[in-house]
mmCIF file of C-alpha atoms in Angstrom:
data_model
loop_
_atom_site.group_PDB
_atom_site.id
_atom_site.type_symbol
_atom_site.label_atom_id
_atom_site.label_comp_id
_atom_site.label_asym_id
_atom_site.label_seq_id
_atom_site.Cartn_x
_atom_site.Cartn_y
_atom_site.Cartn_z
ATOM 1 C CA MET Z 1 0.000 0.000 0.000
ATOM 2 C CA SER Z 2 1.030 3.637 -0.417
ATOM 3 C CA ALA Z 3 2.173 4.843 2.982
ATOM 4 C CA PRO Z 4 2.151 8.405 4.342
ATOM 5 C CA SER Z 5 5.621 9.963 4.294
ATOM 6 C CA ILE Z 6 5.987 9.676 8.080
ATOM 7 C CA LEU Z 7 5.540 5.904 7.785
ATOM 8 C CA ASN Z 8 8.012 5.707 4.918
ATOM 9 C CA GLU Z 9 10.571 7.538 7.042
ATOM 10 C CA ILE Z 10 10.003 5.206 9.984
ATOM 11 C CA VAL Z 11 10.278 2.056 7.847
ATOM 12 C CA HIS Z 12 13.482 3.330 6.232
ATOM 13 C CA SER Z 13 14.981 4.099 9.632
ATOM 14 C CA LYS Z 14 13.881 0.758 11.102
ATOM 15 C CA SER Z 15 15.376 -1.129 8.156
ATOM 16 C CA THR Z 16 18.783 0.183 9.181
ATOM 17 C CA GLU Z 17 18.173 -0.639 12.851
ATOM 18 C CA LEU Z 18 17.058 -4.119 11.858
ATOM 19 C CA GLU Z 19 20.234 -4.901 9.945
ATOM 20 C CA THR Z 20 22.221 -4.094 13.074
ATOM 21 C CA GLN Z 21 19.962 -6.243 15.238
ATOM 22 C CA LYS Z 22 20.203 -9.189 12.838
ATOM 23 C CA SER Z 23 23.981 -9.085 13.139
ATOM 24 C CA LEU Z 24 23.689 -9.262 16.932
ATOM 25 C CA VAL Z 25 21.008 -11.961 17.305
ATOM 26 C CA SER Z 26 20.517 -14.595 14.608
ATOM 27 C CA ILE Z 27 17.230 -16.206 13.574
ATOM 28 C CA ASN Z 28 18.603 -19.472 14.981
ATOM 29 C CA GLU Z 29 19.072 -17.823 18.362
ATOM 30 C CA LEU Z 30 15.548 -16.385 18.220
ATOM 31 C CA GLU Z 31 14.186 -19.852 17.408
ATOM 32 C CA ARG Z 32 16.050 -21.229 20.417
ATOM 33 C CA MET Z 33 14.488 -18.513 22.593
ATOM 34 C CA ILE Z 34 11.046 -19.303 21.182
ATOM 35 C CA SER Z 35 11.467 -22.967 22.124
ATOM 36 C CA THR Z 36 11.798 -21.924 25.789
ATOM 37 C CA GLN Z 37 8.664 -19.745 25.805
ATOM 38 C CA SER Z 38 5.320 -20.822 27.197
ATOM 39 C CA PRO Z 39 2.638 -21.122 24.495
ATOM 40 C CA ALA Z 40 1.181 -17.808 23.381
ATOM 41 C CA ILE Z 41 -1.951 -16.681 25.216
ATOM 42 C CA ASP Z 42 -4.975 -16.511 22.913
ATOM 43 C CA PHE Z 43 -5.361 -12.842 21.941
ATOM 44 C CA LYS Z 44 -8.495 -13.441 19.877
ATOM 45 C CA GLN Z 45 -10.231 -15.278 22.710
ATOM 46 C CA ALA Z 46 -9.291 -12.532 25.170
ATOM 47 C CA LEU Z 47 -11.049 -9.960 22.997
ATOM 48 C CA SER Z 48 -14.169 -12.124 22.801
ATOM 49 C CA ASN Z 49 -14.784 -12.434 26.527
ATOM 50 C CA SER Z 50 -16.530 -9.107 27.212
ATOM 51 C CA ASN Z 51 -18.966 -6.729 25.526
ATOM 52 C CA VAL Z 52 -16.264 -4.309 24.433
ATOM 53 C CA ALA Z 53 -12.813 -5.469 25.467
ATOM 54 C CA LEU Z 54 -10.101 -2.999 26.471
ATOM 55 C CA ILE Z 55 -6.598 -3.369 25.058
ATOM 56 C CA ALA Z 56 -4.680 -1.127 27.458
ATOM 57 C CA GLU Z 57 -1.475 0.284 26.055
ATOM 58 C CA ILE Z 58 1.905 0.778 27.686
ATOM 59 C CA LYS Z 59 3.286 3.880 26.033
ATOM 60 C CA LYS Z 60 5.961 6.207 27.386
ATOM 61 C CA ALA Z 61 6.093 8.843 24.657
ATOM 62 C CA SER Z 62 4.905 9.771 21.186
ATOM 63 C CA PRO Z 63 6.762 11.468 18.320
ATOM 64 C CA SER Z 64 4.153 14.235 18.136
ATOM 65 C CA LYS Z 65 3.579 14.914 21.858
ATOM 66 C CA GLY Z 66 6.862 13.871 23.415
ATOM 67 C CA LEU Z 67 7.007 12.344 26.895
ATOM 68 C CA LEU Z 68 3.565 11.216 28.048
ATOM 69 C CA CYS Z 69 4.437 9.296 31.190
ATOM 70 C CA PRO Z 70 7.488 10.668 33.055
ATOM 71 C CA ASP Z 71 7.077 8.174 35.917
ATOM 72 C CA PHE Z 72 7.163 5.243 33.503
ATOM 73 C CA GLU Z 73 7.176 1.754 35.000
ATOM 74 C CA PRO Z 74 5.958 -0.852 32.480
ATOM 75 C CA VAL Z 75 5.555 -3.620 35.055
ATOM 76 C CA ARG Z 76 3.510 -1.428 37.385
ATOM 77 C CA LEU Z 77 1.330 -0.271 34.491
ATOM 78 C CA ALA Z 78 0.716 -3.852 33.360
ATOM 79 C CA ASP Z 79 -0.214 -4.848 36.902
ATOM 80 C CA THR Z 80 -2.671 -1.950 37.167
ATOM 81 C CA TYR Z 81 -4.235 -2.780 33.817
ATOM 82 C CA ALA Z 82 -4.560 -6.484 34.635
ATOM 83 C CA LYS Z 83 -6.112 -5.886 38.054
ATOM 84 C CA ASN Z 84 -8.705 -3.366 36.896
ATOM 85 C CA GLY Z 85 -10.430 -5.018 33.970
ATOM 86 C CA ALA Z 86 -8.277 -4.829 30.843
ATOM 87 C CA SER Z 87 -8.626 -7.792 28.468
ATOM 88 C CA ALA Z 88 -5.203 -7.470 26.820
ATOM 89 C CA ILE Z 89 -2.095 -5.307 26.986
ATOM 90 C CA SER Z 90 -0.401 -3.522 24.105
ATOM 91 C CA VAL Z 91 3.285 -2.681 24.496
ATOM 92 C CA LEU Z 92 4.950 -0.169 22.195
ATOM 93 C CA THR Z 93 8.415 -1.465 21.394
ATOM 94 C CA ASP Z 94 9.543 1.191 18.909
ATOM 95 C CA PRO Z 95 12.322 3.548 20.099
ATOM 96 C CA ARG Z 96 10.479 6.572 18.659
ATOM 97 C CA PHE Z 97 7.974 6.027 21.459
ATOM 98 C CA GLN Z 98 10.823 5.299 23.904
ATOM 99 C CA GLY Z 99 9.694 1.691 23.748
ATOM 100 C CA GLU Z 100 11.733 -1.509 23.714
ATOM 101 C CA LEU Z 101 11.209 -5.258 23.565
ATOM 102 C CA ASP Z 102 12.631 -5.593 27.058
ATOM 103 C CA HIS Z 103 9.435 -4.022 28.384
ATOM 104 C CA ILE Z 104 7.559 -7.154 27.270
ATOM 105 C CA VAL Z 105 10.227 -9.380 28.812
ATOM 106 C CA SER Z 106 10.038 -7.522 32.144
ATOM 107 C CA ILE Z 107 6.251 -7.696 32.240
ATOM 108 C CA LYS Z 108 6.159 -11.404 31.404
ATOM 109 C CA ASN Z 109 8.935 -12.292 33.852
ATOM 110 C CA SER Z 110 7.237 -10.373 36.666
ATOM 111 C CA GLY Z 111 3.882 -12.054 36.097
ATOM 112 C CA ALA Z 112 2.246 -8.613 36.220
ATOM 113 C CA SER Z 113 0.130 -9.238 33.131
ATOM 114 C CA GLY Z 114 -1.367 -12.383 34.657
ATOM 115 C CA ASN Z 115 -3.214 -14.370 31.990
ATOM 116 C CA LEU Z 116 -3.667 -11.376 29.688
ATOM 117 C CA PRO Z 117 -2.094 -11.607 26.225
ATOM 118 C CA ILE Z 118 0.504 -9.034 25.216
ATOM 119 C CA LEU Z 119 0.448 -7.389 21.798
ATOM 120 C CA ARG Z 120 3.743 -6.191 20.343
ATOM 121 C CA LYS Z 121 2.927 -2.805 18.807
ATOM 122 C CA ASP Z 122 5.600 -1.771 16.343
ATOM 123 C CA PHE Z 123 6.209 -1.141 12.669
ATOM 124 C CA ILE Z 124 6.605 -4.748 11.550
ATOM 125 C CA PHE Z 125 7.565 -5.484 7.947
ATOM 126 C CA ASP Z 126 10.245 -8.184 8.209
ATOM 127 C CA PRO Z 127 9.871 -11.846 9.297
ATOM 128 C CA TYR Z 128 12.750 -11.284 11.730
ATOM 129 C CA GLN Z 129 10.521 -8.960 13.766
ATOM 130 C CA VAL Z 130 7.877 -11.684 14.092
ATOM 131 C CA TYR Z 131 10.478 -14.112 15.447
ATOM 132 C CA GLU Z 132 11.698 -11.339 17.765
ATOM 133 C CA ALA Z 133 8.199 -10.774 19.098
ATOM 134 C CA ARG Z 134 7.564 -14.421 20.026
ATOM 135 C CA ALA Z 135 11.118 -14.901 21.321
ATOM 136 C CA ASN Z 136 10.552 -12.051 23.771
ATOM 137 C CA GLY Z 137 7.176 -13.291 24.970
ATOM 138 C CA ALA Z 138 4.647 -11.469 22.783
ATOM 139 C CA ASP Z 139 1.335 -13.254 22.251
ATOM 140 C CA ALA Z 140 0.209 -11.170 19.262
ATOM 141 C CA ILE Z 141 1.609 -8.627 16.830
ATOM 142 C CA LEU Z 142 0.391 -5.513 15.048
ATOM 143 C CA LEU Z 143 0.604 -5.462 11.254
ATOM 144 C CA ILE Z 144 -0.035 -2.097 9.578
ATOM 145 C CA ALA Z 145 -1.591 -2.396 6.125
ATOM 146 C CA ALA Z 146 -0.259 1.009 5.058
ATOM 147 C CA ILE Z 147 3.356 -0.221 5.108
ATOM 148 C CA LEU Z 148 2.821 -3.701 3.629
ATOM 149 C CA GLU Z 149 2.094 -5.115 0.209
ATOM 150 C CA GLU Z 150 -0.618 -7.779 0.153
ATOM 151 C CA SER Z 151 1.798 -10.695 -0.311
ATOM 152 C CA LYS Z 152 4.010 -9.510 2.559
ATOM 153 C CA LEU Z 153 0.998 -9.001 4.808
ATOM 154 C CA ARG Z 154 -0.197 -12.535 4.077
ATOM 155 C CA ASP Z 155 3.257 -14.010 4.740
ATOM 156 C CA LEU Z 156 3.724 -12.169 8.047
ATOM 157 C CA LYS Z 157 0.229 -13.117 9.216
ATOM 158 C CA GLN Z 158 0.832 -16.776 8.387
ATOM 159 C CA LEU Z 159 4.222 -16.702 10.104
ATOM 160 C CA SER Z 160 2.747 -15.233 13.277
ATOM 161 C CA ASN Z 161 -0.045 -17.832 13.227
ATOM 162 C CA SER Z 162 2.527 -20.622 12.852
ATOM 163 C CA MET Z 163 4.053 -19.460 16.149
ATOM 164 C CA GLY Z 164 0.678 -19.435 17.894
ATOM 165 C CA MET Z 165 0.303 -15.656 17.734
ATOM 166 C CA HIS Z 166 -2.642 -13.725 16.334
ATOM 167 C CA ALA Z 167 -2.121 -10.646 14.173
ATOM 168 C CA LEU Z 168 -4.054 -7.430 14.690
ATOM 169 C CA ILE Z 169 -4.126 -6.010 11.163
ATOM 170 C CA GLU Z 170 -4.544 -2.246 11.102
ATOM 171 C CA ILE Z 171 -6.316 -0.200 8.446
ATOM 172 C CA HIS Z 172 -7.276 3.455 8.024
ATOM 173 C CA ASP Z 173 -9.306 3.567 4.807
ATOM 174 C CA GLN Z 174 -11.466 1.500 2.492
ATOM 175 C CA LEU Z 175 -8.673 0.626 0.055
ATOM 176 C CA GLU Z 176 -6.612 -0.843 2.876
ATOM 177 C CA LEU Z 177 -9.657 -2.750 4.127
ATOM 178 C CA GLU Z 178 -10.265 -4.299 0.711
ATOM 179 C CA MET Z 179 -6.663 -5.487 0.574
ATOM 180 C CA VAL Z 180 -6.713 -6.803 4.141
ATOM 181 C CA LEU Z 181 -9.916 -8.791 3.636
ATOM 182 C CA ARG Z 182 -8.180 -10.736 0.879
ATOM 183 C CA VAL Z 183 -5.706 -12.187 3.408
ATOM 184 C CA ASP Z 184 -8.579 -13.487 5.588
ATOM 185 C CA PRO Z 185 -7.818 -11.635 8.834
ATOM 186 C CA GLU Z 186 -9.392 -12.664 12.118
ATOM 187 C CA ILE Z 187 -8.811 -9.328 13.862
ATOM 188 C CA ILE Z 188 -9.005 -5.957 12.104
ATOM 189 C CA GLY Z 189 -7.935 -2.722 13.778
ATOM 190 C CA ILE Z 190 -9.376 0.570 12.536
ATOM 191 C CA ASN Z 191 -6.993 3.445 13.224
ATOM 192 C CA ASN Z 192 -8.968 6.647 13.703
ATOM 193 C CA ARG Z 193 -5.813 8.741 13.348
ATOM 194 C CA ASP Z 194 -4.831 10.095 9.952
ATOM 195 C CA LEU Z 195 -1.050 9.718 9.860
ATOM 196 C CA ARG Z 196 -0.829 12.480 7.273
ATOM 197 C CA THR Z 197 -2.433 15.099 9.546
ATOM 198 C CA PHE Z 198 -2.367 13.362 12.986
ATOM 199 C CA THR Z 199 -6.040 14.271 13.508
ATOM 200 C CA THR Z 200 -8.421 11.662 14.947
ATOM 201 C CA ASP Z 201 -12.038 11.058 14.010
ATOM 202 C CA LEU Z 202 -14.231 8.242 15.343
ATOM 203 C CA LYS Z 203 -16.318 8.506 12.180
ATOM 204 C CA ILE Z 204 -13.559 6.485 10.494
ATOM 205 C CA THR Z 205 -14.544 3.519 12.666
ATOM 206 C CA GLU Z 206 -18.236 4.202 12.067
ATOM 207 C CA HIS Z 207 -17.708 4.184 8.295
ATOM 208 C CA LEU Z 208 -15.314 1.237 7.940
ATOM 209 C CA ALA Z 209 -16.875 -1.085 10.536
ATOM 210 C CA LYS Z 210 -20.023 -1.320 8.398
ATOM 211 C CA LEU Z 211 -17.928 -2.805 5.583
ATOM 212 C CA ILE Z 212 -16.361 -5.573 7.677
ATOM 213 C CA PRO Z 213 -17.951 -9.055 7.802
ATOM 214 C CA SER Z 214 -19.688 -9.689 11.124
ATOM 215 C CA GLU Z 215 -17.528 -12.706 12.014
ATOM 216 C CA LYS Z 216 -14.390 -10.546 12.222
ATOM 217 C CA ILE Z 217 -13.189 -9.038 15.479
ATOM 218 C CA ILE Z 218 -13.037 -5.255 15.084
ATOM 219 C CA VAL Z 219 -10.741 -3.097 17.222
ATOM 220 C CA SER Z 220 -11.113 0.686 17.230
ATOM 221 C CA GLU Z 221 -7.791 2.467 17.802
ATOM 222 C CA SER Z 222 -6.804 6.094 18.563
ATOM 223 C CA GLY Z 223 -8.930 8.964 19.818
ATOM 224 C CA ILE Z 224 -10.749 6.909 22.445
ATOM 225 C CA SER Z 225 -10.636 8.254 25.990
ATOM 226 C CA THR Z 226 -14.158 8.122 27.477
ATOM 227 C CA ARG Z 227 -17.089 5.773 28.048
ATOM 228 C CA GLU Z 228 -19.037 7.871 25.538
ATOM 229 C CA HIS Z 229 -16.425 7.129 22.871
ATOM 230 C CA ILE Z 230 -16.695 3.410 23.604
ATOM 231 C CA ASN Z 231 -20.492 3.510 23.527
ATOM 232 C CA THR Z 232 -20.319 5.255 20.145
ATOM 233 C CA VAL Z 233 -18.060 2.694 18.484
ATOM 234 C CA SER Z 234 -19.772 -0.268 20.164
ATOM 235 C CA LYS Z 235 -22.931 0.548 18.220
ATOM 236 C CA CYS Z 236 -20.957 -0.103 15.022
ATOM 237 C CA GLY Z 237 -20.137 -3.691 15.986
ATOM 238 C CA VAL Z 238 -16.717 -2.963 17.480
ATOM 239 C CA THR Z 239 -15.447 -5.830 19.637
ATOM 240 C CA ALA Z 240 -12.568 -4.052 21.380
ATOM 241 C CA VAL Z 241 -10.881 -0.686 21.788
ATOM 242 C CA LEU Z 242 -7.196 0.106 22.113
ATOM 243 C CA VAL Z 243 -6.458 2.967 24.515
ATOM 244 C CA GLY Z 244 -3.021 4.284 25.407
ATOM 245 C CA GLU Z 245 -2.552 8.007 25.864
ATOM 246 C CA ALA Z 246 -5.715 8.531 27.913
ATOM 247 C CA LEU Z 247 -4.520 5.890 30.379
ATOM 248 C CA VAL Z 248 -0.820 6.703 30.760
ATOM 249 C CA THR Z 249 -1.591 10.426 31.213
ATOM 250 C CA SER Z 250 -4.379 9.814 33.730
ATOM 251 C CA GLU Z 251 -3.946 10.994 37.314
ATOM 252 C CA ASN Z 252 -5.613 7.782 38.488
ATOM 253 C CA ILE Z 253 -4.851 5.005 36.021
ATOM 254 C CA ALA Z 254 -6.669 2.268 37.947
ATOM 255 C CA SER Z 255 -9.851 4.335 38.075
ATOM 256 C CA SER Z 256 -9.588 5.190 34.374
ATOM 257 C CA VAL Z 257 -9.273 1.514 33.431
ATOM 258 C CA LYS Z 258 -12.296 0.636 35.563
ATOM 259 C CA ILE Z 259 -14.377 3.369 33.942
ATOM 260 C CA LEU Z 260 -13.444 2.226 30.438
ATOM 261 C CA THR Z 261 -14.212 -1.411 31.210
ATOM 262 C CA GLU Z 262 -17.604 -0.940 32.839
ATOM 263 C CA GLN Z 263 -19.908 -3.146 30.811
ATOM 264 C CA ASN Z 264 -23.162 -1.267 31.327
ATOM 265 C CA ASP Z 265 -24.979 0.891 28.764
ATOM 266 C CA LEU Z 266 -23.449 -0.939 25.819
ATOM 267 C CA HIS Z 267 -25.412 -1.437 22.636
ATOM 268 C CA ARG Z 268 -23.723 -3.991 20.417
#
């Protein structure tokens, strides 16, 4: 697909980073690490267990807004999310968000996430990154349609499935949706943020969700911070929401998670 320039820049930069990483840790070593991991926790099932499931995100910073969470403790955040009603945890592992794979490792090793699956949220375009994700304990990965050709998307999805991981495949417009549906996704994420302008609009979910077959799990991403937002997208058949910034910037994270996971007044 044709990606916004910001995505092209990120992919170009990550390609260089990836070459360095491949020279440090081989695929064989990643496969060895994978063999020592417990089986992946079922991300799809986790999103099917409540009216509108919350994927709570661990996010320290963003390229546009800078530092979001100065007192950043991934393990503590995961523990708070798990204890207050989240259905899954998303961990940003890209350095542009001051993220790293070790955050997943720390969370898994501490047991803070309990039985919740962890999604590796990154700009994934190379099979190596899928191996990396599973080797470091991820249970699912994000695949962004805007940076992937159809054949690559299909290959990465199949590779993640072969390791027991589900793929959350992200779209932003109808063209991307048409391409994604051809690879038979189980979970489709609708990003309400336009990466060309960085504006968010929940109407993107309202428009695209109507075009998605009812058997698919739909996740609404970006621009969601209140119960009202969740009630709005739930009426479109959305199965889950991914919320990051509104949680990590909250003065009372536990309370915010509880509010977003209250299952009353939902109209699916």
